[in-house]
Coordinates of C-alpha atoms and ligand atoms in Angstrom, one line a residue:
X1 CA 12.6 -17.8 -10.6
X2 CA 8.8 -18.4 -12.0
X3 CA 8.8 -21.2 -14.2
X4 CA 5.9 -20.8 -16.6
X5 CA 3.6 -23.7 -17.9
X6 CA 2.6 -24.2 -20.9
X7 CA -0.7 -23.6 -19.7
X8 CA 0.4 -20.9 -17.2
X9 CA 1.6 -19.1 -20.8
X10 CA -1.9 -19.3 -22.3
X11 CA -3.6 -18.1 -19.0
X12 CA -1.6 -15.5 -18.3
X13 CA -2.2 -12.8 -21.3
X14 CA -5.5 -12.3 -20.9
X15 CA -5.3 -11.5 -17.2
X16 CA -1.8 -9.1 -17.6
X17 CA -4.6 -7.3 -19.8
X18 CA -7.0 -7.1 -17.8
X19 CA -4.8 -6.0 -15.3
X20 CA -3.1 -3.4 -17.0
X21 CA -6.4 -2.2 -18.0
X22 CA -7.9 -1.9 -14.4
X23 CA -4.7 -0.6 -13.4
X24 CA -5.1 2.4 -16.1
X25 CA -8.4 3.2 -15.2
X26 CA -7.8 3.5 -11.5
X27 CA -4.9 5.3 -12.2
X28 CA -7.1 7.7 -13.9
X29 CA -9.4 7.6 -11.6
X30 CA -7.1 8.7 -8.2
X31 CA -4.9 11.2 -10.0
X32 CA -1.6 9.2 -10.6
X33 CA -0.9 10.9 -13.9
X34 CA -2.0 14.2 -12.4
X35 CA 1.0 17.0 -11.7
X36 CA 2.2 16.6 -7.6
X37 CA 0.6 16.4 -4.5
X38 CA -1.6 14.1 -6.0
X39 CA -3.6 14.6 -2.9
X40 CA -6.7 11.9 -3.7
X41 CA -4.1 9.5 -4.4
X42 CA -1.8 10.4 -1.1
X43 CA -4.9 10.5 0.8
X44 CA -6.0 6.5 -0.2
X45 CA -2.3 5.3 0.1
X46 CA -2.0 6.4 3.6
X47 CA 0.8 9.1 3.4
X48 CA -0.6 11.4 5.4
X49 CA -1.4 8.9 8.2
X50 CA 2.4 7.5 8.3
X51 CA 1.3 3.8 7.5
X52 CA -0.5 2.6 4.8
X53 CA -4.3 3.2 5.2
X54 CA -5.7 -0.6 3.6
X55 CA -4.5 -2.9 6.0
X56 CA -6.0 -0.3 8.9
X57 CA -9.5 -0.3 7.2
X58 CA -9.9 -4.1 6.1
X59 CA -9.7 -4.8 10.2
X60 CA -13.6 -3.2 10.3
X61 CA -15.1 -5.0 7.3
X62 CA -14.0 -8.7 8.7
X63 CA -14.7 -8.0 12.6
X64 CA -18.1 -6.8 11.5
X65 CA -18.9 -9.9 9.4
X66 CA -17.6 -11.7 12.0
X67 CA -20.1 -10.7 14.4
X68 CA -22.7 -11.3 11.7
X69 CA -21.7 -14.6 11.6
X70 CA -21.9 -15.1 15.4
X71 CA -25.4 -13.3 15.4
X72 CA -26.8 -15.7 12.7
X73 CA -25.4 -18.9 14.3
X74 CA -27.3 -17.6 17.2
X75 CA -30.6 -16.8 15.7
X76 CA -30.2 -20.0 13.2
X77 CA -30.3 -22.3 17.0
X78 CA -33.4 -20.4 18.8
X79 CA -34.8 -18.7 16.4
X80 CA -37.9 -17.8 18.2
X81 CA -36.2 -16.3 21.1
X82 CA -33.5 -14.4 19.8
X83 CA -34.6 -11.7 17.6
X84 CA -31.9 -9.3 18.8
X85 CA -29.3 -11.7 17.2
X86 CA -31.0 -11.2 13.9
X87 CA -31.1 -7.1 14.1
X88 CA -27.6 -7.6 15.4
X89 CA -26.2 -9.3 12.2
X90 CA -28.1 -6.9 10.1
X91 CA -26.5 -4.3 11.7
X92 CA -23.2 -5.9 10.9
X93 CA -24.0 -6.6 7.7
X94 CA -24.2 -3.4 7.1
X95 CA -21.6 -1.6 9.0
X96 CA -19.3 -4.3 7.2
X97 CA -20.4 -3.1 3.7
X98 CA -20.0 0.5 4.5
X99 CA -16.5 -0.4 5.6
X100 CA -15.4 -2.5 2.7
X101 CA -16.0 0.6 0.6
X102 CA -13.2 2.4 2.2
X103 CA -11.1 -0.9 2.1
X104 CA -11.7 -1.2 -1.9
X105 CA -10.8 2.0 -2.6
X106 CA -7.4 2.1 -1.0
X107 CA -6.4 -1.2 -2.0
X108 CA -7.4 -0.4 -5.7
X109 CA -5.3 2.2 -4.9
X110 CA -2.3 0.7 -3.7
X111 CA -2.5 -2.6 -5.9
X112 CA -2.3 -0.1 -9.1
X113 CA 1.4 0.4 -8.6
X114 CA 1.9 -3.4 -8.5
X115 CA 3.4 -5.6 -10.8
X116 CA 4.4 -9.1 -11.7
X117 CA 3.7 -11.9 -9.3
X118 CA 2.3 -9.2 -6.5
X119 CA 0.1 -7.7 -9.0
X120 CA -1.5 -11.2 -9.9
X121 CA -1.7 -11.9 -6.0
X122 CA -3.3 -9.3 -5.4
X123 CA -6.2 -9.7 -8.4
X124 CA -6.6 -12.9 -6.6
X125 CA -7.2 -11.1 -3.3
X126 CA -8.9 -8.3 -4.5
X127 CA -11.9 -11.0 -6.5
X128 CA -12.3 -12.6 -3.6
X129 CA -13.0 -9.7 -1.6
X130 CA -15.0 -8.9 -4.6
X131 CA -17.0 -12.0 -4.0
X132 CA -17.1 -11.4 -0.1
X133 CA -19.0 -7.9 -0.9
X134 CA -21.2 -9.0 -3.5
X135 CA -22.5 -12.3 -1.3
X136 CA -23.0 -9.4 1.5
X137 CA -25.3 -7.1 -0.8
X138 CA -28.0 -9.7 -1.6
X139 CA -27.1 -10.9 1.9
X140 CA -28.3 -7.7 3.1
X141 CA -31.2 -7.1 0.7
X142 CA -32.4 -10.6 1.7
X143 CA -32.2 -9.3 4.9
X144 CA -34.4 -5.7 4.8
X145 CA -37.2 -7.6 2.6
X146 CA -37.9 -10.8 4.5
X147 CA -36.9 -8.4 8.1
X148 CA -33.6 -8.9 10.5
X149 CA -34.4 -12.0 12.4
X150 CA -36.1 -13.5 9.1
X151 CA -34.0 -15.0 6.9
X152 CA -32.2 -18.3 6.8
X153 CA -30.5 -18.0 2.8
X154 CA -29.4 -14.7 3.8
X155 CA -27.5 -16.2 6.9
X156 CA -26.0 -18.7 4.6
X157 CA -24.7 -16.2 1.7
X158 CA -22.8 -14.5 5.2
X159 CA -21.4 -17.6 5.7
X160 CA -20.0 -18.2 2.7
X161 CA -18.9 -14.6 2.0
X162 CA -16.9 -14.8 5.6
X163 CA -15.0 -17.6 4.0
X164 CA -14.4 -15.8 0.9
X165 CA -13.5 -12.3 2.8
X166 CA -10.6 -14.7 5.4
X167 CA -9.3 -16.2 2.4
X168 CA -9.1 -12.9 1.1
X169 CA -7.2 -12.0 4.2
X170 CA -5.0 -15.0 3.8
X171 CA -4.0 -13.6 0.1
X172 CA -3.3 -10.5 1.7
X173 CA -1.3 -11.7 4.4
X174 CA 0.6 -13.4 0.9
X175 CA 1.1 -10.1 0.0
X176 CA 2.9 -8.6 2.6
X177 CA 5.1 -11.5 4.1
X178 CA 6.4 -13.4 0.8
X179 CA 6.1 -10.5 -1.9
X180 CA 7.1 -8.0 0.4
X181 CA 4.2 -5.6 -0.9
X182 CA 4.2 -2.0 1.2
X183 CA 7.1 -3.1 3.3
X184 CA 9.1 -0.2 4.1
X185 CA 12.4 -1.2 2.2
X186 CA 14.9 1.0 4.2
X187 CA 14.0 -1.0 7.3
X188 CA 17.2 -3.0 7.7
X189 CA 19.1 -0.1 6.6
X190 CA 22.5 -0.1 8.9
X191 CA 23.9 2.8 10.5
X192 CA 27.0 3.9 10.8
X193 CA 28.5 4.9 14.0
X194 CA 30.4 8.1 12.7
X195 CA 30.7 10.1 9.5
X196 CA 32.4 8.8 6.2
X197 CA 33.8 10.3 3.9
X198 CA 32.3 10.0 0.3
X199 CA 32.8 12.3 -2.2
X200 CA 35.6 15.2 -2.6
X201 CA 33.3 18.0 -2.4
X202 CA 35.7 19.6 -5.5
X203 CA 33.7 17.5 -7.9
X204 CA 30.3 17.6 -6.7
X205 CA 28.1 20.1 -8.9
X206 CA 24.9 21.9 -7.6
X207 CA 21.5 21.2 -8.0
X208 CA 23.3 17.5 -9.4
X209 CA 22.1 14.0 -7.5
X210 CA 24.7 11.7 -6.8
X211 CA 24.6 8.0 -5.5
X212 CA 27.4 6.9 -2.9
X213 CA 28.0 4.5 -0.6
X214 CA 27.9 5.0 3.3
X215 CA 28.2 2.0 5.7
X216 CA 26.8 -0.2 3.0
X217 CA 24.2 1.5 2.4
X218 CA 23.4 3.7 -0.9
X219 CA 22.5 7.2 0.1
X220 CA 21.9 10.0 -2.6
X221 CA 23.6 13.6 -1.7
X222 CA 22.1 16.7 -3.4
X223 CA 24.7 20.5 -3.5
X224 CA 22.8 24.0 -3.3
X225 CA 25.1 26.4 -3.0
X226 CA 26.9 25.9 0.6
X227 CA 24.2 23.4 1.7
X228 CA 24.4 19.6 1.7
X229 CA 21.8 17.2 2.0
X230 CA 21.6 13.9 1.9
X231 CA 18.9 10.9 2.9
X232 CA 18.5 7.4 1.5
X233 CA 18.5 6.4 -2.0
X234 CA 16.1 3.6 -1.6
X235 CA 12.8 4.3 -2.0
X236 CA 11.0 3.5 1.3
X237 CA 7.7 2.7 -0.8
X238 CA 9.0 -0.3 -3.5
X239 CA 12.7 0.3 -3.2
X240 CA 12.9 2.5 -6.3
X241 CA 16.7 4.6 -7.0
X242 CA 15.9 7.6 -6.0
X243 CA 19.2 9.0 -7.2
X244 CA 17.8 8.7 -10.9
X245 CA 14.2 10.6 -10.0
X246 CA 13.8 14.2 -11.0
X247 CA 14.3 16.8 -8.5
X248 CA 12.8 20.1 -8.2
X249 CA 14.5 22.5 -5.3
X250 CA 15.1 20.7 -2.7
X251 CA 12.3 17.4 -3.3
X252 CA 13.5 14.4 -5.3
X253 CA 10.6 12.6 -7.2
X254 CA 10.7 8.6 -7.4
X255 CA 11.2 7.2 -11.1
X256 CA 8.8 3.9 -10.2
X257 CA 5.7 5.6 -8.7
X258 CA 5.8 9.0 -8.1
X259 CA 6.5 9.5 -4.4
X260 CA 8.0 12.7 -3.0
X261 CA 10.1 13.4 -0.5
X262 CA 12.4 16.6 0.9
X263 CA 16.1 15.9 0.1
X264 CA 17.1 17.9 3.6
X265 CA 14.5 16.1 6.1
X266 CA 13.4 13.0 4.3
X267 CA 10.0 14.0 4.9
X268 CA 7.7 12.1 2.4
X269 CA 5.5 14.8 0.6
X270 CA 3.7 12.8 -2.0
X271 CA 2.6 9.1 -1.9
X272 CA 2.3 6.0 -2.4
X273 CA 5.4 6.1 -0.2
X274 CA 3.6 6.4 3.6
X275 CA 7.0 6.9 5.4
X276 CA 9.7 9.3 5.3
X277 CA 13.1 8.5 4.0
X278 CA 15.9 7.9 6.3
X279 CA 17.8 11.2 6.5
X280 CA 21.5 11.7 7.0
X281 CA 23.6 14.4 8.5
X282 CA 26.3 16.1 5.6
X283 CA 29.3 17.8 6.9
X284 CA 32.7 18.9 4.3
X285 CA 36.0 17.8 6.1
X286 CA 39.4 17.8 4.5
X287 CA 38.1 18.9 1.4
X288 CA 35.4 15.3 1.4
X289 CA 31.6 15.6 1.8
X290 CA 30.8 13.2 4.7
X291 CA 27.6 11.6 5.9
X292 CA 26.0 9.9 8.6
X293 CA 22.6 8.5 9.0
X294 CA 21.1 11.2 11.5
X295 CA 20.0 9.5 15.1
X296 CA 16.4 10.7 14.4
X297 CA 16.2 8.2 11.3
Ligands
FES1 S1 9.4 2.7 -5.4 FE1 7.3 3.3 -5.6 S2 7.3 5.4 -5.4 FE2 9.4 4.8 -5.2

């Protein structure tokens, strides 16, 4: 458990409000409070691609810068012969920028349906990145006033934004592997080997979303009419009960953030969940509705 300083205490308000404040206005500004598909939103978390869309862009912005650096240590050692090195990091420089674009808005995106310590982590990330960008404007400007292989300061501000942009990285790598931020949390779901009997089919009700229990694992089961379906009741996206969202037909909403996904497939429909939900096969035996995760999931 966090143990908070006295000093920790002071700090922290001010930056929970700030943070709830950013968080409401890019919420505003991608749709979250908007009626479903959310499409902008869905779009920037990745949902359409099957794997969250941030972690696939932030690759372009830190190769590229990367190169820049390269370029200007090249130029900065013979810079009379090597004018192609300093049209090269401008190039960089700039295909690097264009690229962080894309990366800020999905991570805005994704980090606005954080909270508590991986919200705060990833403030830190995201000013640091913020710094990275800024460092690589006047960089750049520096850069298209004084020409491409002109320009020793600019070379410098590179330098130091690369170290702000891979500590970035490291905060984002913090992210991931210790908060467990956009981890798919129905990855170490088991499977059990044959059906199981879970509810007597007498007292299930239609159009009514019930929680049970198969092979350890909770599973939510939905009744219209003859048809059963039934997939996992974690959500994929932050582990949210998806037994307690709302449903409407045959699509279950998430109560944390919104996602969507088809009780009968799994299929997510609706971010900022980017994979589907595990699905399991229903079958009525011996007067018991009984499930098993479907091979496919
Ligand atoms: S936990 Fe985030 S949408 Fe379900």
């Amino acid at each position: 458990m966090e143990q908070a300083s006295p000093k920790h205490e002071q700090a922290q308000p001010p930056l929970e409000r700030l943070s709830d404040a950013l968080q409401e206005a890019i919420k505003v500004v991608v749709g979250t409070h908007r009626k479903p598909p959310r499409r902008l939103k869905s779009f920037l978390n990745g949902t359409w691609f099957g794997h969250p869309l941030h972690p696939v862009i932030t690759d372009i912005p830190i190769a590229a810068w990367l190169l820049t650096a390269i370029f200007d240590i090249i130029w900065l050692i013979a810079p009379t012969h090597t004018n192609w090195a300093g049209l090269g990091a401008f190039v960089a420089v700039i295909a690097g920028l264009l690229a962080a674009l894309g990366a800020i808005a999905t991570g805005l995106t994704d980090w606005s349906d954080t909270y508590g310590a991986e919200r705060r982590v990833g403030l830190n990330h995201a000013f640091f990145n913020a710094c990275a960008f800024v460092l690589y404007l006047v960089s750049f400007i520096l850069r298209w006033l004084s020409g491409p292989g002109d320009g020793v300061a600019a070379a410098i501000l590179g330098f130091v934004g690369l170290a702000c942009v891979l500590y970035a990285g490291y905060l984002g790598g913090e992210l991931v592997f210790t908060t467990g931020t956009g981890v798919n949390h129905t990855a170490w779901e088991a499977a059990g080997e044959d059906y199981e009997a879970v509810l007597p089919v007498a007292e299930v009700e239609e159009n009514k979303l019930y929680r049970v229990m198969a092979a350890g694992v909770p599973v939510v089961v939905l009744r219209q009419g003859e048809q059963f379906c039934a997939i996992s009741a974690t959500c994929p996206h932050a582990g949210g009960p998806l037994d307690e969202g709302a449903i409407s037909g045959d699509v279950v909403e998430c109560p944390w953030h919104g996602s969507r996904f088809r009780l009968c497939d799994g299929r997510v429909l609706t971010g900022p969940a980017t994979v589907n939900a595990p699905r399991y096969e229903v079958r009525v035996s011996n007067g018991q509705v009984e499930v098993k995760r479907a091979s496919s999931a």
